Amino acid sequence: MILLDSNIMIDYFRSRDSDLAKKIDTMPAAICGAVKAEVLHGARDDHEIDDMLGAFRTFDNLVSDDYDWEGTGFVLQTLRKNGVQVPLADAVIAFTAMKYDIPLWTNDIHFKLIQACYPELRLYEDSANDS
């Protein structure tokens, strides 16, 4: 299982016929609430929202609870103590990947910063996709 970050999901939606989309469709992939929110935020119209909501159901959904919000708070506090600032959503996504002990597929540099403080955050490397 692999957790898909918002930027990977956005690329997935932009071109459902791409090699990236075909690869994602054949792998055990998951998303979480923060990814859903970020992706929906960029929808251009109701048709696109409906398409996204339908596609979300094809992925495993990693649910959040109070533990996740507390854990995310600890991650943010540790990062702040180390001079690192990242968006809240990125901290939630990183914590989710660590909680479920699965790699995160992302192209966002913030996760390398998080990984510097939390080496247990595993980042998926896709050699075929350099987007």
PDB file of C-alpha atoms in Angstrom:
ATOM      1  CA  MET A   1       0.000   0.000   0.000  1.00  0.00           C
ATOM      2  CA  ILE A   2       1.124   3.533  -0.773  1.00  0.00           C
ATOM      3  CA  LEU A   3      -0.339   6.895   0.280  1.00  0.00           C
ATOM      4  CA  LEU A   4      -0.858   9.306  -2.606  1.00  0.00           C
ATOM      5  CA  ASP A   5      -0.226  12.989  -1.921  1.00  0.00           C
ATOM      6  CA  SER A   6      -2.421  15.714  -3.341  1.00  0.00           C
ATOM      7  CA  ASN A   7       0.021  16.673  -6.105  1.00  0.00           C
ATOM      8  CA  ILE A   8       0.093  13.086  -7.378  1.00  0.00           C
ATOM      9  CA  MET A   9      -3.715  12.933  -7.282  1.00  0.00           C
ATOM     10  CA  ILE A  10      -3.964  16.227  -9.181  1.00  0.00           C
ATOM     11  CA  ASP A  11      -1.659  14.846 -11.887  1.00  0.00           C
ATOM     12  CA  TYR A  12      -3.787  11.690 -11.898  1.00  0.00           C
ATOM     13  CA  PHE A  13      -6.971  13.696 -12.527  1.00  0.00           C
ATOM     14  CA  ARG A  14      -5.394  15.908 -15.194  1.00  0.00           C
ATOM     15  CA  SER A  15      -4.698  12.995 -17.491  1.00  0.00           C
ATOM     16  CA  ARG A  16      -6.511   9.765 -16.768  1.00  0.00           C
ATOM     17  CA  ASP A  17      -4.889   8.204 -19.865  1.00  0.00           C
ATOM     18  CA  SER A  18      -1.332   8.948 -18.764  1.00  0.00           C
ATOM     19  CA  ASP A  19       1.259   6.414 -17.722  1.00  0.00           C
ATOM     20  CA  LEU A  20       1.004   7.840 -14.192  1.00  0.00           C
ATOM     21  CA  ALA A  21      -2.749   7.204 -14.028  1.00  0.00           C
ATOM     22  CA  LYS A  22      -2.345   3.700 -15.442  1.00  0.00           C
ATOM     23  CA  LYS A  23       0.322   2.931 -12.845  1.00  0.00           C
ATOM     24  CA  ILE A  24      -1.786   4.263  -9.981  1.00  0.00           C
ATOM     25  CA  ASP A  25      -4.803   2.275 -11.179  1.00  0.00           C
ATOM     26  CA  THR A  26      -2.799  -0.956 -10.913  1.00  0.00           C
ATOM     27  CA  MET A  27      -1.221  -0.438  -7.492  1.00  0.00           C
ATOM     28  CA  PRO A  28      -2.605  -0.695  -3.966  1.00  0.00           C
ATOM     29  CA  ALA A  29      -3.063   2.997  -3.254  1.00  0.00           C
ATOM     30  CA  ALA A  30      -4.677   5.001  -0.477  1.00  0.00           C
ATOM     31  CA  ILE A  31      -5.686   8.577   0.214  1.00  0.00           C
ATOM     32  CA  CYS A  32      -6.646  10.421   3.381  1.00  0.00           C
ATOM     33  CA  GLY A  33      -8.985  13.258   4.282  1.00  0.00           C
ATOM     34  CA  ALA A  34      -6.356  15.976   3.877  1.00  0.00           C
ATOM     35  CA  VAL A  35      -5.598  14.780   0.341  1.00  0.00           C
ATOM     36  CA  LYS A  36      -9.303  14.749  -0.522  1.00  0.00           C
ATOM     37  CA  ALA A  37      -9.734  18.294   0.791  1.00  0.00           C
ATOM     38  CA  GLU A  38      -6.740  19.664  -1.099  1.00  0.00           C
ATOM     39  CA  VAL A  39      -7.781  18.001  -4.350  1.00  0.00           C
ATOM     40  CA  LEU A  40     -11.418  19.116  -4.081  1.00  0.00           C
ATOM     41  CA  HIS A  41     -10.247  22.651  -3.332  1.00  0.00           C
ATOM     42  CA  GLY A  42      -8.873  22.861  -6.871  1.00  0.00           C
ATOM     43  CA  ALA A  43     -11.993  21.581  -8.658  1.00  0.00           C
ATOM     44  CA  ARG A  44     -13.165  23.860 -11.440  1.00  0.00           C
ATOM     45  CA  ASP A  45     -16.836  22.879 -11.498  1.00  0.00           C
ATOM     46  CA  ASP A  46     -19.463  20.477 -10.146  1.00  0.00           C
ATOM     47  CA  HIS A  47     -18.749  17.906 -12.861  1.00  0.00           C
ATOM     48  CA  GLU A  48     -15.096  17.782 -11.808  1.00  0.00           C
ATOM     49  CA  ILE A  49     -16.128  17.432  -8.152  1.00  0.00           C
ATOM     50  CA  ASP A  50     -18.404  14.501  -9.031  1.00  0.00           C
ATOM     51  CA  ASP A  51     -15.558  12.876 -10.985  1.00  0.00           C
ATOM     52  CA  MET A  52     -13.188  13.312  -8.056  1.00  0.00           C
ATOM     53  CA  LEU A  53     -15.652  11.962  -5.497  1.00  0.00           C
ATOM     54  CA  GLY A  54     -16.229   8.900  -7.660  1.00  0.00           C
ATOM     55  CA  ALA A  55     -12.520   8.309  -8.088  1.00  0.00           C
ATOM     56  CA  PHE A  56     -11.884   8.706  -4.349  1.00  0.00           C
ATOM     57  CA  ARG A  57     -14.038   5.616  -3.760  1.00  0.00           C
ATOM     58  CA  THR A  58     -11.606   3.508  -5.812  1.00  0.00           C
ATOM     59  CA  PHE A  59      -8.807   4.115  -3.304  1.00  0.00           C
ATOM     60  CA  ASP A  60      -8.433   2.873   0.245  1.00  0.00           C
ATOM     61  CA  ASN A  61      -9.355   5.641   2.670  1.00  0.00           C
ATOM     62  CA  LEU A  62      -7.071   6.092   5.668  1.00  0.00           C
ATOM     63  CA  VAL A  63      -9.324   7.527   8.359  1.00  0.00           C
ATOM     64  CA  SER A  64      -8.353  10.088  10.990  1.00  0.00           C
ATOM     65  CA  ASP A  65      -9.265  10.332  14.655  1.00  0.00           C
ATOM     66  CA  ASP A  66      -8.218  12.400  17.687  1.00  0.00           C
ATOM     67  CA  TYR A  67      -4.924  10.509  17.876  1.00  0.00           C
ATOM     68  CA  ASP A  68      -4.021  11.794  14.416  1.00  0.00           C
ATOM     69  CA  TRP A  69      -4.680  15.424  15.315  1.00  0.00           C
ATOM     70  CA  GLU A  70      -2.569  15.123  18.457  1.00  0.00           C
ATOM     71  CA  GLY A  71       0.168  13.353  16.519  1.00  0.00           C
ATOM     72  CA  THR A  72       0.081  16.019  13.824  1.00  0.00           C
ATOM     73  CA  GLY A  73       0.399  18.662  16.527  1.00  0.00           C
ATOM     74  CA  PHE A  74       3.494  16.937  17.894  1.00  0.00           C
ATOM     75  CA  VAL A  75       4.968  16.724  14.399  1.00  0.00           C
ATOM     76  CA  LEU A  76       4.349  20.440  13.821  1.00  0.00           C
ATOM     77  CA  GLN A  77       5.836  21.327  17.211  1.00  0.00           C
ATOM     78  CA  THR A  78       8.964  19.243  16.524  1.00  0.00           C
ATOM     79  CA  LEU A  79       9.341  20.813  13.093  1.00  0.00           C
ATOM     80  CA  ARG A  80       8.932  24.316  14.533  1.00  0.00           C
ATOM     81  CA  LYS A  81      11.603  23.602  17.161  1.00  0.00           C
ATOM     82  CA  ASN A  82      13.895  22.624  14.297  1.00  0.00           C
ATOM     83  CA  GLY A  83      13.131  25.756  12.283  1.00  0.00           C
ATOM     84  CA  VAL A  84      10.933  23.992   9.744  1.00  0.00           C
ATOM     85  CA  GLN A  85       7.539  25.311   8.682  1.00  0.00           C
ATOM     86  CA  VAL A  86       5.158  23.314   6.527  1.00  0.00           C
ATOM     87  CA  PRO A  87       1.450  23.622   5.747  1.00  0.00           C
ATOM     88  CA  LEU A  88      -0.916  21.908   8.173  1.00  0.00           C
ATOM     89  CA  ALA A  89      -2.228  19.591   5.450  1.00  0.00           C
ATOM     90  CA  ASP A  90       1.300  18.350   4.688  1.00  0.00           C
ATOM     91  CA  ALA A  91       1.878  17.572   8.367  1.00  0.00           C
ATOM     92  CA  VAL A  92      -1.415  15.644   8.487  1.00  0.00           C
ATOM     93  CA  ILE A  93      -0.494  13.669   5.378  1.00  0.00           C
ATOM     94  CA  ALA A  94       3.007  12.908   6.684  1.00  0.00           C
ATOM     95  CA  PHE A  95       1.654  11.805  10.055  1.00  0.00           C
ATOM     96  CA  THR A  96      -0.882   9.561   8.315  1.00  0.00           C
ATOM     97  CA  ALA A  97       1.846   7.866   6.282  1.00  0.00           C
ATOM     98  CA  MET A  98       3.918   7.308   9.429  1.00  0.00           C
ATOM     99  CA  LYS A  99       0.915   6.067  11.431  1.00  0.00           C
ATOM    100  CA  TYR A 100       0.010   3.473   8.815  1.00  0.00           C
ATOM    101  CA  ASP A 101       3.707   2.738   8.143  1.00  0.00           C
ATOM    102  CA  ILE A 102       3.355   3.123   4.392  1.00  0.00           C
ATOM    103  CA  PRO A 103       5.376   5.137   1.881  1.00  0.00           C
ATOM    104  CA  LEU A 104       4.096   8.483   0.663  1.00  0.00           C
ATOM    105  CA  TRP A 105       4.183   9.273  -3.047  1.00  0.00           C
ATOM    106  CA  THR A 106       4.728  12.992  -3.466  1.00  0.00           C
ATOM    107  CA  ASN A 107       6.587  15.607  -5.456  1.00  0.00           C
ATOM    108  CA  ASP A 108       6.297  18.209  -2.698  1.00  0.00           C
ATOM    109  CA  ILE A 109       9.603  19.381  -1.172  1.00  0.00           C
ATOM    110  CA  HIS A 110       7.955  19.918   2.223  1.00  0.00           C
ATOM    111  CA  PHE A 111       8.022  16.186   2.832  1.00  0.00           C
ATOM    112  CA  LYS A 112      11.806  16.037   2.478  1.00  0.00           C
ATOM    113  CA  LEU A 113      11.951  18.698   5.206  1.00  0.00           C
ATOM    114  CA  ILE A 114       9.644  16.631   7.397  1.00  0.00           C
ATOM    115  CA  GLN A 115      11.696  13.514   6.692  1.00  0.00           C
ATOM    116  CA  ALA A 116      14.841  15.291   7.909  1.00  0.00           C
ATOM    117  CA  CYS A 117      13.226  15.430  11.363  1.00  0.00           C
ATOM    118  CA  TYR A 118      11.283  12.179  11.005  1.00  0.00           C
ATOM    119  CA  PRO A 119      13.389   9.625   9.123  1.00  0.00           C
ATOM    120  CA  GLU A 120      10.605   7.078   9.643  1.00  0.00           C
ATOM    121  CA  LEU A 121       8.607   8.963   6.991  1.00  0.00           C
ATOM    122  CA  ARG A 122       9.164   6.830   3.910  1.00  0.00           C
ATOM    123  CA  LEU A 123       8.905   8.553   0.540  1.00  0.00           C
ATOM    124  CA  TYR A 124       8.056   6.527  -2.538  1.00  0.00           C
ATOM    125  CA  GLU A 125      10.466   6.988  -5.412  1.00  0.00           C
ATOM    126  CA  ASP A 126       8.932   6.608  -8.858  1.00  0.00           C
ATOM    127  CA  SER A 127      11.769   6.547 -11.329  1.00  0.00           C
ATOM    128  CA  ALA A 128       9.360   6.634 -14.264  1.00  0.00           C
ATOM    129  CA  ASN A 129       7.665   9.857 -13.125  1.00  0.00           C
ATOM    130  CA  ASP A 130       9.777  12.956 -12.707  1.00  0.00           C
ATOM    131  CA  SER A 131       6.899  15.460 -12.762  1.00  0.00           C
TER     132      SER A 131
END
